[in-house]
Amino acid sequence: MKFVFPILVAALALSLQGCSAKDSTLTVVMLHTDAKGKLASTTIAKSSGDMDKDAYAVNLAKNYFKSKVPQPQASHTYRQPVEISEVRPLITTKEKSAADTKEKTKSASGTK
C-alpha cells in the first residue's frame, strides 16, 4: 500500500502533460569581479539564441549575485547558468478570444 501515493502522483503528472506546453531556454552568464570583489562586468558564455531572453538572464544573474555569492572572491569569474521556462496553455489566442467574446455576449444578454 505504501507505493500507491507515488503511482497516483506519477499518473497525475502524466495526465497533466497535455494541459500546457513548456518552452525552455538556457543562457550561461559569466560574472566577473574586480580587485575588491565587487561585480565589475558580465558576459554571455552561451546564448539562448534570443536576445531578449539573454538580456533577461543577465539581469537575473546580476540581481541575484549578492545573495548567491555573499562573499565574492577578488578578480574572480563566476559561471551562472540561467534557464528561462515559459509554460503556456495549449489554447490558442484565437480560441481564447472567441471564448471571451461568447462569455461577454452571455453576460450582456443575461443568459447562463
mmCIF file of N, CA, C and O in Angstrom:
data_model
loop_
_atom_site.group_PDB
_atom_site.id
_atom_site.type_symbol
_atom_site.label_atom_id
_atom_site.label_comp_id
_atom_site.label_asym_id
_atom_site.label_seq_id
_atom_site.Cartn_x
_atom_site.Cartn_y
_atom_site.Cartn_z
ATOM 1 N N MET A 1 0.804 -1.196 0.000
ATOM 2 C CA MET A 1 0.000 0.000 0.000
ATOM 3 C C MET A 1 0.849 1.262 0.000
ATOM 4 O O MET A 1 0.399 2.310 -0.367
ATOM 5 N N LYS A 2 2.122 1.158 0.414
ATOM 6 C CA LYS A 2 2.956 2.348 0.503
ATOM 7 C C LYS A 2 3.368 2.886 -0.872
ATOM 8 O O LYS A 2 3.853 3.989 -0.969
ATOM 9 N N PHE A 3 3.165 2.156 -1.962
ATOM 10 C CA PHE A 3 3.521 2.625 -3.288
ATOM 11 C C PHE A 3 2.361 3.314 -4.012
ATOM 12 O O PHE A 3 2.529 3.809 -5.100
ATOM 13 N N VAL A 4 1.205 3.363 -3.414
ATOM 14 C CA VAL A 4 0.027 3.939 -4.066
ATOM 15 C C VAL A 4 0.213 5.422 -4.325
ATOM 16 O O VAL A 4 -0.055 5.917 -5.415
ATOM 17 N N PHE A 5 0.695 6.158 -3.335
ATOM 18 C CA PHE A 5 0.825 7.608 -3.489
ATOM 19 C C PHE A 5 1.762 7.994 -4.635
ATOM 20 O O PHE A 5 1.377 8.776 -5.487
ATOM 21 N N PRO A 6 2.985 7.418 -4.713
ATOM 22 C CA PRO A 6 3.849 7.764 -5.844
ATOM 23 C C PRO A 6 3.244 7.410 -7.193
ATOM 24 O O PRO A 6 3.418 8.135 -8.161
ATOM 25 N N ILE A 7 2.510 6.301 -7.252
ATOM 26 C CA ILE A 7 1.882 5.911 -8.512
ATOM 27 C C ILE A 7 0.804 6.911 -8.894
ATOM 28 O O ILE A 7 0.702 7.315 -10.046
ATOM 29 N N LEU A 8 0.012 7.355 -7.925
ATOM 30 C CA LEU A 8 -1.025 8.349 -8.206
ATOM 31 C C LEU A 8 -0.415 9.668 -8.651
ATOM 32 O O LEU A 8 -0.909 10.314 -9.567
ATOM 33 N N VAL A 9 0.658 10.085 -8.002
ATOM 34 C CA VAL A 9 1.328 11.331 -8.375
ATOM 35 C C VAL A 9 1.877 11.223 -9.790
ATOM 36 O O VAL A 9 1.730 12.133 -10.593
ATOM 37 N N ALA A 10 2.502 10.083 -10.109
ATOM 38 C CA ALA A 10 3.042 9.884 -11.454
ATOM 39 C C ALA A 10 1.931 9.885 -12.491
ATOM 40 O O ALA A 10 2.061 10.480 -13.558
ATOM 41 N N ALA A 11 0.809 9.254 -12.187
ATOM 42 C CA ALA A 11 -0.324 9.230 -13.110
ATOM 43 C C ALA A 11 -0.876 10.632 -13.317
ATOM 44 O O ALA A 11 -1.207 11.028 -14.435
ATOM 45 N N LEU A 12 -0.981 11.406 -12.245
ATOM 46 C CA LEU A 12 -1.464 12.777 -12.340
ATOM 47 C C LEU A 12 -0.513 13.611 -13.180
ATOM 48 O O LEU A 12 -0.942 14.377 -14.044
ATOM 49 N N ALA A 13 0.786 13.467 -12.963
ATOM 50 C CA ALA A 13 1.784 14.213 -13.727
ATOM 51 C C ALA A 13 1.684 13.877 -15.213
ATOM 52 O O ALA A 13 1.744 14.759 -16.062
ATOM 53 N N LEU A 14 1.507 12.594 -15.534
ATOM 54 C CA LEU A 14 1.375 12.190 -16.930
ATOM 55 C C LEU A 14 0.099 12.735 -17.545
ATOM 56 O O LEU A 14 0.086 13.166 -18.683
ATOM 57 N N SER A 15 -0.980 12.767 -16.773
ATOM 58 C CA SER A 15 -2.242 13.259 -17.329
ATOM 59 C C SER A 15 -2.208 14.762 -17.538
ATOM 60 O O SER A 15 -2.876 15.288 -18.412
ATOM 61 N N LEU A 16 -1.424 15.483 -16.751
ATOM 62 C CA LEU A 16 -1.360 16.936 -16.883
ATOM 63 C C LEU A 16 -0.387 17.399 -17.955
ATOM 64 O O LEU A 16 -0.376 18.562 -18.313
ATOM 65 N N GLN A 17 0.400 16.500 -18.498
ATOM 66 C CA GLN A 17 1.377 16.896 -19.503
ATOM 67 C C GLN A 17 0.728 17.513 -20.724
ATOM 68 O O GLN A 17 1.298 18.379 -21.355
ATOM 69 N N GLY A 18 -0.462 17.126 -21.067
ATOM 70 C CA GLY A 18 -1.123 17.666 -22.239
ATOM 71 C C GLY A 18 -1.811 18.994 -21.991
ATOM 72 O O GLY A 18 -2.343 19.593 -22.900
ATOM 73 N N CYS A 19 -1.791 19.505 -20.763
ATOM 74 C CA CYS A 19 -2.506 20.731 -20.431
ATOM 75 C C CYS A 19 -1.744 21.993 -20.792
ATOM 76 O O CYS A 19 -2.319 23.059 -20.854
ATOM 77 N N SER A 20 -0.452 21.905 -20.976
ATOM 78 C CA SER A 20 0.318 23.092 -21.310
ATOM 79 C C SER A 20 1.572 22.693 -22.071
ATOM 80 O O SER A 20 1.974 21.544 -22.082
ATOM 81 N N ALA A 21 2.153 23.685 -22.702
ATOM 82 C CA ALA A 21 3.403 23.471 -23.407
ATOM 83 C C ALA A 21 4.490 24.251 -22.685
ATOM 84 O O ALA A 21 4.247 25.338 -22.185
ATOM 85 N N LYS A 22 5.677 23.689 -22.630
ATOM 86 C CA LYS A 22 6.771 24.348 -21.918
ATOM 87 C C LYS A 22 7.913 24.595 -22.886
ATOM 88 O O LYS A 22 8.405 23.678 -23.521
ATOM 89 N N ASP A 23 8.285 25.856 -22.998
ATOM 90 C CA ASP A 23 9.452 26.228 -23.779
ATOM 91 C C ASP A 23 10.534 26.628 -22.796
ATOM 92 O O ASP A 23 10.292 27.395 -21.879
ATOM 93 N N SER A 24 11.714 26.121 -22.986
ATOM 94 C CA SER A 24 12.801 26.401 -22.063
ATOM 95 C C SER A 24 14.045 26.798 -22.844
ATOM 96 O O SER A 24 14.347 26.201 -23.879
ATOM 97 N N THR A 25 14.725 27.832 -22.368
ATOM 98 C CA THR A 25 15.977 28.243 -22.981
ATOM 99 C C THR A 25 17.044 28.357 -21.896
ATOM 100 O O THR A 25 16.732 28.643 -20.745
ATOM 101 N N LEU A 26 18.284 28.153 -22.281
ATOM 102 C CA LEU A 26 19.394 28.234 -21.336
ATOM 103 C C LEU A 26 20.381 29.279 -21.814
ATOM 104 O O LEU A 26 20.804 29.268 -22.969
ATOM 105 N N THR A 27 20.729 30.168 -20.912
ATOM 106 C CA THR A 27 21.776 31.159 -21.149
ATOM 107 C C THR A 27 22.808 30.971 -20.047
ATOM 108 O O THR A 27 22.441 30.819 -18.884
ATOM 109 N N VAL A 28 24.079 30.968 -20.401
ATOM 110 C CA VAL A 28 25.135 30.872 -19.397
ATOM 111 C C VAL A 28 25.794 32.244 -19.294
ATOM 112 O O VAL A 28 26.311 32.770 -20.276
ATOM 113 N N VAL A 29 25.728 32.819 -18.080
ATOM 114 C CA VAL A 29 26.248 34.156 -17.831
ATOM 115 C C VAL A 29 27.531 34.046 -17.014
ATOM 116 O O VAL A 29 27.587 33.309 -16.029
ATOM 117 N N MET A 30 28.550 34.774 -17.429
ATOM 118 C CA MET A 30 29.798 34.852 -16.677
ATOM 119 C C MET A 30 29.811 36.189 -15.943
ATOM 120 O O MET A 30 29.587 37.240 -16.545
ATOM 121 N N LEU A 31 30.039 36.124 -14.630
ATOM 122 C CA LEU A 31 30.065 37.326 -13.799
ATOM 123 C C LEU A 31 31.502 37.522 -13.317
ATOM 124 O O LEU A 31 32.086 36.626 -12.706
ATOM 125 N N HIS A 32 32.066 38.696 -13.582
ATOM 126 C CA HIS A 32 33.465 38.972 -13.281
ATOM 127 C C HIS A 32 33.552 39.989 -12.143
ATOM 128 O O HIS A 32 32.869 41.015 -12.177
ATOM 129 N N THR A 33 34.391 39.696 -11.146
ATOM 130 C CA THR A 33 34.585 40.637 -10.040
ATOM 131 C C THR A 33 35.903 41.394 -10.220
ATOM 132 O O THR A 33 36.828 40.919 -10.878
ATOM 133 N N ASP A 34 35.965 42.572 -9.591
ATOM 134 C CA ASP A 34 37.182 43.387 -9.645
ATOM 135 C C ASP A 34 38.121 43.016 -8.499
ATOM 136 O O ASP A 34 37.873 42.050 -7.766
ATOM 137 N N ALA A 35 39.174 43.798 -8.315
ATOM 138 C CA ALA A 35 40.187 43.521 -7.293
ATOM 139 C C ALA A 35 39.628 43.593 -5.868
ATOM 140 O O ALA A 35 40.202 43.029 -4.943
ATOM 141 N N LYS A 36 38.480 44.258 -5.696
ATOM 142 C CA LYS A 36 37.866 44.367 -4.372
ATOM 143 C C LYS A 36 36.735 43.358 -4.167
ATOM 144 O O LYS A 36 36.069 43.356 -3.146
ATOM 145 N N GLY A 37 36.488 42.534 -5.164
ATOM 146 C CA GLY A 37 35.439 41.525 -5.055
ATOM 147 C C GLY A 37 34.058 42.028 -5.445
ATOM 148 O O GLY A 37 33.065 41.337 -5.266
ATOM 149 N N LYS A 38 33.986 43.219 -5.997
ATOM 150 C CA LYS A 38 32.703 43.784 -6.443
ATOM 151 C C LYS A 38 32.423 43.325 -7.872
ATOM 152 O O LYS A 38 33.348 43.163 -8.680
ATOM 153 N N LEU A 39 31.163 43.139 -8.179
ATOM 154 C CA LEU A 39 30.774 42.735 -9.529
ATOM 155 C C LEU A 39 31.170 43.840 -10.505
ATOM 156 O O LEU A 39 30.733 44.981 -10.374
ATOM 157 N N ALA A 40 32.020 43.509 -11.461
ATOM 158 C CA ALA A 40 32.547 44.504 -12.384
ATOM 159 C C ALA A 40 31.914 44.414 -13.774
ATOM 160 O O ALA A 40 31.632 45.430 -14.399
ATOM 161 N N SER A 41 31.689 43.186 -14.249
ATOM 162 C CA SER A 41 31.135 43.039 -15.596
ATOM 163 C C SER A 41 30.501 41.668 -15.765
ATOM 164 O O SER A 41 30.704 40.769 -14.948
ATOM 165 N N THR A 42 29.755 41.553 -16.836
ATOM 166 C CA THR A 42 29.130 40.276 -17.186
ATOM 167 C C THR A 42 29.339 40.020 -18.668
ATOM 168 O O THR A 42 29.433 40.955 -19.461
ATOM 169 N N THR A 43 29.414 38.755 -19.017
ATOM 170 C CA THR A 43 29.458 38.357 -20.416
ATOM 171 C C THR A 43 28.581 37.123 -20.575
ATOM 172 O O THR A 43 28.290 36.423 -19.606
ATOM 173 N N ILE A 44 28.170 36.884 -21.789
ATOM 174 C CA ILE A 44 27.362 35.695 -22.081
ATOM 175 C C ILE A 44 28.286 34.634 -22.661
ATOM 176 O O ILE A 44 28.893 34.838 -23.711
ATOM 177 N N ALA A 45 28.413 33.529 -21.957
ATOM 178 C CA ALA A 45 29.255 32.423 -22.410
ATOM 179 C C ALA A 45 28.509 31.530 -23.392
ATOM 180 O O ALA A 45 29.100 30.968 -24.312
ATOM 181 N N LYS A 46 27.195 31.390 -23.183
ATOM 182 C CA LYS A 46 26.361 30.582 -24.081
ATOM 183 C C LYS A 46 25.023 31.285 -24.232
ATOM 184 O O LYS A 46 24.303 31.487 -23.259
ATOM 185 N N SER A 47 24.723 31.666 -25.442
ATOM 186 C CA SER A 47 23.476 32.375 -25.722
ATOM 187 C C SER A 47 22.331 31.394 -25.938
ATOM 188 O O SER A 47 22.523 30.284 -26.430
ATOM 189 N N SER A 48 21.139 31.850 -25.583
ATOM 190 C CA SER A 48 19.936 31.049 -25.837
ATOM 191 C C SER A 48 19.489 31.181 -27.284
ATOM 192 O O SER A 48 18.663 30.417 -27.758
ATOM 193 N N GLY A 49 20.025 32.196 -27.970
ATOM 194 C CA GLY A 49 19.602 32.469 -29.338
ATOM 195 C C GLY A 49 18.535 33.545 -29.405
ATOM 196 O O GLY A 49 18.152 33.984 -30.477
ATOM 197 N N ASP A 50 18.060 33.989 -28.259
ATOM 198 C CA ASP A 50 17.034 35.029 -28.184
ATOM 199 C C ASP A 50 17.620 36.195 -27.384
ATOM 200 O O ASP A 50 17.887 36.068 -26.188
ATOM 201 N N MET A 51 17.825 37.329 -28.035
ATOM 202 C CA MET A 51 18.482 38.474 -27.382
ATOM 203 C C MET A 51 17.715 38.964 -26.157
ATOM 204 O O MET A 51 18.323 39.334 -25.148
ATOM 205 N N ASP A 52 16.393 38.967 -26.225
ATOM 206 C CA ASP A 52 15.590 39.423 -25.090
ATOM 207 C C ASP A 52 15.751 38.491 -23.887
ATOM 208 O O ASP A 52 15.894 38.944 -22.754
ATOM 209 N N LYS A 53 15.724 37.198 -24.138
ATOM 210 C CA LYS A 53 15.889 36.234 -23.047
ATOM 211 C C LYS A 53 17.306 36.281 -22.483
ATOM 212 O O LYS A 53 17.499 36.142 -21.281
ATOM 213 N N ASP A 54 18.296 36.508 -23.346
ATOM 214 C CA ASP A 54 19.674 36.642 -22.869
ATOM 215 C C ASP A 54 19.809 37.862 -21.960
ATOM 216 O O ASP A 54 20.429 37.792 -20.899
ATOM 217 N N ALA A 55 19.220 38.981 -22.359
ATOM 218 C CA ALA A 55 19.273 40.208 -21.544
ATOM 219 C C ALA A 55 18.579 39.975 -20.198
ATOM 220 O O ALA A 55 19.072 40.413 -19.150
ATOM 221 N N TYR A 56 17.454 39.280 -20.235
ATOM 222 C CA TYR A 56 16.727 38.955 -19.007
ATOM 223 C C TYR A 56 17.574 38.061 -18.103
ATOM 224 O O TYR A 56 17.649 38.266 -16.893
ATOM 225 N N ALA A 57 18.254 37.089 -18.695
ATOM 226 C CA ALA A 57 19.110 36.173 -17.935
ATOM 227 C C ALA A 57 20.272 36.924 -17.288
ATOM 228 O O ALA A 57 20.610 36.679 -16.128
ATOM 229 N N VAL A 58 20.867 37.866 -18.010
ATOM 230 C CA VAL A 58 21.968 38.668 -17.455
ATOM 231 C C VAL A 58 21.458 39.485 -16.265
ATOM 232 O O VAL A 58 22.100 39.538 -15.214
ATOM 233 N N ASN A 59 20.292 40.109 -16.421
ATOM 234 C CA ASN A 59 19.719 40.894 -15.314
ATOM 235 C C ASN A 59 19.429 40.016 -14.103
ATOM 236 O O ASN A 59 19.696 40.413 -12.963
ATOM 237 N N LEU A 60 18.882 38.830 -14.329
ATOM 238 C CA LEU A 60 18.617 37.915 -13.208
ATOM 239 C C LEU A 60 19.909 37.523 -12.506
ATOM 240 O O LEU A 60 19.990 37.541 -11.278
ATOM 241 N N ALA A 61 20.922 37.174 -13.280
ATOM 242 C CA ALA A 61 22.202 36.761 -12.699
ATOM 243 C C ALA A 61 22.821 37.900 -11.889
ATOM 244 O O ALA A 61 23.321 37.680 -10.784
ATOM 245 N N LYS A 62 22.762 39.118 -12.420
ATOM 246 C CA LYS A 62 23.319 40.270 -11.703
ATOM 247 C C LYS A 62 22.540 40.563 -10.423
ATOM 248 O O LYS A 62 23.128 40.824 -9.368
ATOM 249 N N ASN A 63 21.218 40.498 -10.506
ATOM 250 C CA ASN A 63 20.382 40.811 -9.346
ATOM 251 C C ASN A 63 20.528 39.796 -8.217
ATOM 252 O O ASN A 63 20.399 40.146 -7.052
ATOM 253 N N TYR A 64 20.764 38.543 -8.549
ATOM 254 C CA TYR A 64 20.865 37.501 -7.532
ATOM 255 C C TYR A 64 22.308 37.179 -7.141
ATOM 256 O O TYR A 64 22.539 36.324 -6.301
ATOM 257 N N PHE A 65 23.266 37.874 -7.734
ATOM 258 C CA PHE A 65 24.668 37.570 -7.476
ATOM 259 C C PHE A 65 25.020 37.689 -5.992
ATOM 260 O O PHE A 65 25.623 36.800 -5.415
ATOM 261 N N LYS A 66 24.614 38.790 -5.363
ATOM 262 C CA LYS A 66 24.960 39.003 -3.951
ATOM 263 C C LYS A 66 24.365 37.950 -3.035
ATOM 264 O O LYS A 66 24.997 37.528 -2.068
ATOM 265 N N SER A 67 23.144 37.521 -3.317
ATOM 266 C CA SER A 67 22.529 36.502 -2.461
ATOM 267 C C SER A 67 23.134 35.118 -2.699
ATOM 268 O O SER A 67 23.217 34.302 -1.793
ATOM 269 N N LYS A 68 23.559 34.849 -3.934
ATOM 270 C CA LYS A 68 24.158 33.545 -4.241
ATOM 271 C C LYS A 68 25.628 33.486 -3.817
ATOM 272 O O LYS A 68 26.135 32.436 -3.452
ATOM 273 N N VAL A 69 26.308 34.635 -3.886
ATOM 274 C CA VAL A 69 27.730 34.696 -3.522
ATOM 275 C C VAL A 69 27.909 35.850 -2.528
ATOM 276 O O VAL A 69 28.260 36.957 -2.905
ATOM 277 N N PRO A 70 27.632 35.606 -1.242
ATOM 278 C CA PRO A 70 27.683 36.687 -0.252
ATOM 279 C C PRO A 70 29.074 37.297 -0.056
ATOM 280 O O PRO A 70 29.196 38.467 0.253
ATOM 281 N N GLN A 71 30.124 36.500 -0.262
ATOM 282 C CA GLN A 71 31.496 36.999 -0.115
ATOM 283 C C GLN A 71 32.302 36.620 -1.363
ATOM 284 O O GLN A 71 33.099 35.672 -1.350
ATOM 285 N N PRO A 72 32.111 37.384 -2.452
ATOM 286 C CA PRO A 72 32.803 37.032 -3.699
ATOM 287 C C PRO A 72 34.312 37.230 -3.596
ATOM 288 O O PRO A 72 34.793 38.111 -2.883
ATOM 289 N N GLN A 73 35.022 36.389 -4.312
ATOM 290 C CA GLN A 73 36.484 36.477 -4.351
ATOM 291 C C GLN A 73 36.902 37.635 -5.251
ATOM 292 O O GLN A 73 36.198 37.980 -6.205
ATOM 293 N N ALA A 74 38.038 38.204 -4.967
ATOM 294 C CA ALA A 74 38.569 39.287 -5.789
ATOM 295 C C ALA A 74 39.075 38.744 -7.119
ATOM 296 O O ALA A 74 39.619 37.635 -7.188
ATOM 297 N N SER A 75 38.873 39.521 -8.163
ATOM 298 C CA SER A 75 39.350 39.183 -9.515
ATOM 299 C C SER A 75 39.012 37.739 -9.889
ATOM 300 O O SER A 75 39.870 36.961 -10.285
ATOM 301 N N HIS A 76 37.763 37.408 -9.761
ATOM 302 C CA HIS A 76 37.304 36.039 -10.000
ATOM 303 C C HIS A 76 36.159 36.060 -11.016
ATOM 304 O O HIS A 76 35.464 37.053 -11.161
ATOM 305 N N THR A 77 35.982 34.958 -11.703
ATOM 306 C CA THR A 77 34.880 34.819 -12.645
ATOM 307 C C THR A 77 33.973 33.700 -12.172
ATOM 308 O O THR A 77 34.434 32.603 -11.858
ATOM 309 N N TYR A 78 32.681 34.010 -12.116
ATOM 310 C CA TYR A 78 31.666 33.042 -11.697
ATOM 311 C C TYR A 78 30.814 32.692 -12.908
ATOM 312 O O TYR A 78 30.452 33.563 -13.701
ATOM 313 N N ARG A 79 30.463 31.427 -13.022
ATOM 314 C CA ARG A 79 29.622 30.932 -14.129
ATOM 315 C C ARG A 79 28.235 30.673 -13.572
ATOM 316 O O ARG A 79 28.075 29.905 -12.618
ATOM 317 N N GLN A 80 27.221 31.298 -14.184
ATOM 318 C CA GLN A 80 25.848 31.129 -13.713
ATOM 319 C C GLN A 80 24.932 30.735 -14.867
ATOM 320 O O GLN A 80 24.590 31.561 -15.709
ATOM 321 N N PRO A 81 24.527 29.453 -14.922
ATOM 322 C CA PRO A 81 23.529 29.067 -15.924
ATOM 323 C C PRO A 81 22.152 29.599 -15.501
ATOM 324 O O PRO A 81 21.800 29.530 -14.327
ATOM 325 N N VAL A 82 21.416 30.130 -16.453
ATOM 326 C CA VAL A 82 20.068 30.641 -16.181
ATOM 327 C C VAL A 82 19.118 29.993 -17.176
ATOM 328 O O VAL A 82 19.248 30.181 -18.386
ATOM 329 N N GLU A 83 18.180 29.220 -16.643
ATOM 330 C CA GLU A 83 17.171 28.584 -17.501
ATOM 331 C C GLU A 83 15.877 29.366 -17.383
ATOM 332 O O GLU A 83 15.383 29.603 -16.287
ATOM 333 N N ILE A 84 15.353 29.787 -18.510
ATOM 334 C CA ILE A 84 14.093 30.519 -18.536
ATOM 335 C C ILE A 84 13.053 29.602 -19.163
ATOM 336 O O ILE A 84 13.207 29.161 -20.301
ATOM 337 N N SER A 85 12.021 29.320 -18.387
ATOM 338 C CA SER A 85 10.952 28.437 -18.854
ATOM 339 C C SER A 85 9.668 29.230 -19.000
ATOM 340 O O SER A 85 9.337 30.031 -18.142
ATOM 341 N N GLU A 86 8.986 28.984 -20.059
ATOM 342 C CA GLU A 86 7.680 29.576 -20.281
ATOM 343 C C GLU A 86 6.670 28.453 -20.374
ATOM 344 O O GLU A 86 6.789 27.587 -21.225
ATOM 345 N N VAL A 87 5.703 28.472 -19.500
ATOM 346 C CA VAL A 87 4.631 27.491 -19.560
ATOM 347 C C VAL A 87 3.415 28.229 -20.089
ATOM 348 O O VAL A 87 2.995 29.241 -19.547
ATOM 349 N N ARG A 88 2.902 27.749 -21.175
ATOM 350 C CA ARG A 88 1.748 28.417 -21.781
ATOM 351 C C ARG A 88 0.648 27.395 -22.029
ATOM 352 O O ARG A 88 0.923 26.231 -22.314
ATOM 353 N N PRO A 89 -0.582 27.832 -21.909
ATOM 354 C CA PRO A 89 -1.690 26.910 -22.155
ATOM 355 C C PRO A 89 -1.737 26.515 -23.625
ATOM 356 O O PRO A 89 -1.274 27.248 -24.486
ATOM 357 N N LEU A 90 -2.304 25.356 -23.874
ATOM 358 C CA LEU A 90 -2.406 24.888 -25.250
ATOM 359 C C LEU A 90 -3.508 25.591 -26.031
ATOM 360 O O LEU A 90 -3.541 25.522 -27.243
ATOM 361 N N ILE A 91 -4.393 26.300 -25.346
ATOM 362 C CA ILE A 91 -5.441 27.033 -26.041
ATOM 363 C C ILE A 91 -4.801 28.203 -26.789
ATOM 364 O O ILE A 91 -3.927 28.878 -26.272
ATOM 365 N N THR A 92 -5.204 28.398 -28.021
ATOM 366 C CA THR A 92 -4.624 29.471 -28.815
ATOM 367 C C THR A 92 -5.278 30.798 -28.450
ATOM 368 O O THR A 92 -6.361 30.843 -27.865
ATOM 369 N N THR A 93 -4.631 31.879 -28.819
ATOM 370 C CA THR A 93 -5.161 33.216 -28.544
ATOM 371 C C THR A 93 -6.506 33.404 -29.241
ATOM 372 O O THR A 93 -7.428 33.981 -28.682
ATOM 373 N N LYS A 94 -6.624 32.870 -30.441
ATOM 374 C CA LYS A 94 -7.870 32.992 -31.198
ATOM 375 C C LYS A 94 -9.003 32.264 -30.472
ATOM 376 O O LYS A 94 -10.107 32.778 -30.344
ATOM 377 N N GLU A 95 -8.721 31.057 -29.957
ATOM 378 C CA GLU A 95 -9.731 30.293 -29.223
ATOM 379 C C GLU A 95 -10.130 31.012 -27.938
ATOM 380 O O GLU A 95 -11.301 31.069 -27.591
ATOM 381 N N LYS A 96 -9.150 31.588 -27.233
ATOM 382 C CA LYS A 96 -9.434 32.309 -26.004
ATOM 383 C C LYS A 96 -10.284 33.540 -26.298
ATOM 384 O O LYS A 96 -11.243 33.835 -25.600
ATOM 385 N N SER A 97 -9.944 34.256 -27.334
ATOM 386 C CA SER A 97 -10.697 35.449 -27.715
ATOM 387 C C SER A 97 -12.147 35.090 -28.049
ATOM 388 O O SER A 97 -13.078 35.777 -27.641
ATOM 389 N N ALA A 98 -12.346 33.990 -28.788
ATOM 390 C CA ALA A 98 -13.694 33.546 -29.141
ATOM 391 C C ALA A 98 -14.471 33.154 -27.891
ATOM 392 O O ALA A 98 -15.652 33.487 -27.739
ATOM 393 N N ALA A 99 -13.823 32.473 -26.952
ATOM 394 C CA ALA A 99 -14.475 32.074 -25.702
ATOM 395 C C ALA A 99 -14.833 33.290 -24.865
ATOM 396 O O ALA A 99 -15.911 33.361 -24.275
ATOM 397 N N ASP A 100 -13.932 34.266 -24.801
ATOM 398 C CA ASP A 100 -14.199 35.502 -24.049
ATOM 399 C C ASP A 100 -15.373 36.270 -24.651
ATOM 400 O O ASP A 100 -16.234 36.783 -23.935
ATOM 401 N N THR A 101 -15.405 36.360 -25.975
ATOM 402 C CA THR A 101 -16.495 37.061 -26.660
ATOM 403 C C THR A 101 -17.820 36.366 -26.382
ATOM 404 O O THR A 101 -18.827 37.012 -26.097
ATOM 405 N N LYS A 102 -17.840 35.041 -26.430
ATOM 406 C CA LYS A 102 -19.045 34.267 -26.170
ATOM 407 C C LYS A 102 -19.525 34.496 -24.738
ATOM 408 O O LYS A 102 -20.716 34.689 -24.487
ATOM 409 N N GLU A 103 -18.581 34.533 -23.769
ATOM 410 C CA GLU A 103 -18.914 34.750 -22.370
ATOM 411 C C GLU A 103 -19.477 36.155 -22.170
ATOM 412 O O GLU A 103 -20.449 36.341 -21.440
ATOM 413 N N LYS A 104 -18.883 37.154 -22.821
ATOM 414 C CA LYS A 104 -19.373 38.532 -22.703
ATOM 415 C C LYS A 104 -20.779 38.662 -23.283
ATOM 416 O O LYS A 104 -21.628 39.352 -22.741
ATOM 417 N N THR A 105 -21.028 37.966 -24.393
ATOM 418 C CA THR A 105 -22.349 38.000 -25.022
ATOM 419 C C THR A 105 -23.390 37.391 -24.097
ATOM 420 O O THR A 105 -24.482 37.934 -23.938
ATOM 421 N N LYS A 106 -23.034 36.286 -23.440
ATOM 422 C CA LYS A 106 -23.946 35.639 -22.484
ATOM 423 C C LYS A 106 -24.227 36.574 -21.323
ATOM 424 O O LYS A 106 -25.365 36.711 -20.887
ATOM 425 N N SER A 107 -23.197 37.225 -20.806
ATOM 426 C CA SER A 107 -23.360 38.126 -19.659
ATOM 427 C C SER A 107 -24.238 39.308 -20.020
ATOM 428 O O SER A 107 -25.077 39.744 -19.234
ATOM 429 N N ALA A 108 -24.071 39.846 -21.216
ATOM 430 C CA ALA A 108 -24.838 41.013 -21.660
ATOM 431 C C ALA A 108 -26.316 40.665 -21.850
ATOM 432 O O ALA A 108 -27.199 41.472 -21.582
ATOM 433 N N SER A 109 -26.573 39.440 -22.310
ATOM 434 C CA SER A 109 -27.962 39.050 -22.574
ATOM 435 C C SER A 109 -28.647 38.483 -21.333
ATOM 436 O O SER A 109 -29.848 38.260 -21.327
ATOM 437 N N GLY A 110 -27.873 38.231 -20.282
ATOM 438 C CA GLY A 110 -28.441 37.722 -19.035
ATOM 439 C C GLY A 110 -28.634 36.226 -19.023
ATOM 440 O O GLY A 110 -29.247 35.686 -18.102
ATOM 441 N N THR A 111 -28.139 35.489 -20.025
ATOM 442 C CA THR A 111 -28.266 34.030 -20.028
ATOM 443 C C THR A 111 -27.038 33.405 -19.399
ATOM 444 O O THR A 111 -25.993 34.024 -19.289
ATOM 445 N N LYS A 112 -27.177 32.160 -18.994
ATOM 446 C CA LYS A 112 -26.056 31.449 -18.387
ATOM 447 C C LYS A 112 -25.570 30.355 -19.278
ATOM 448 O O LYS A 112 -26.209 29.738 -19.990
#
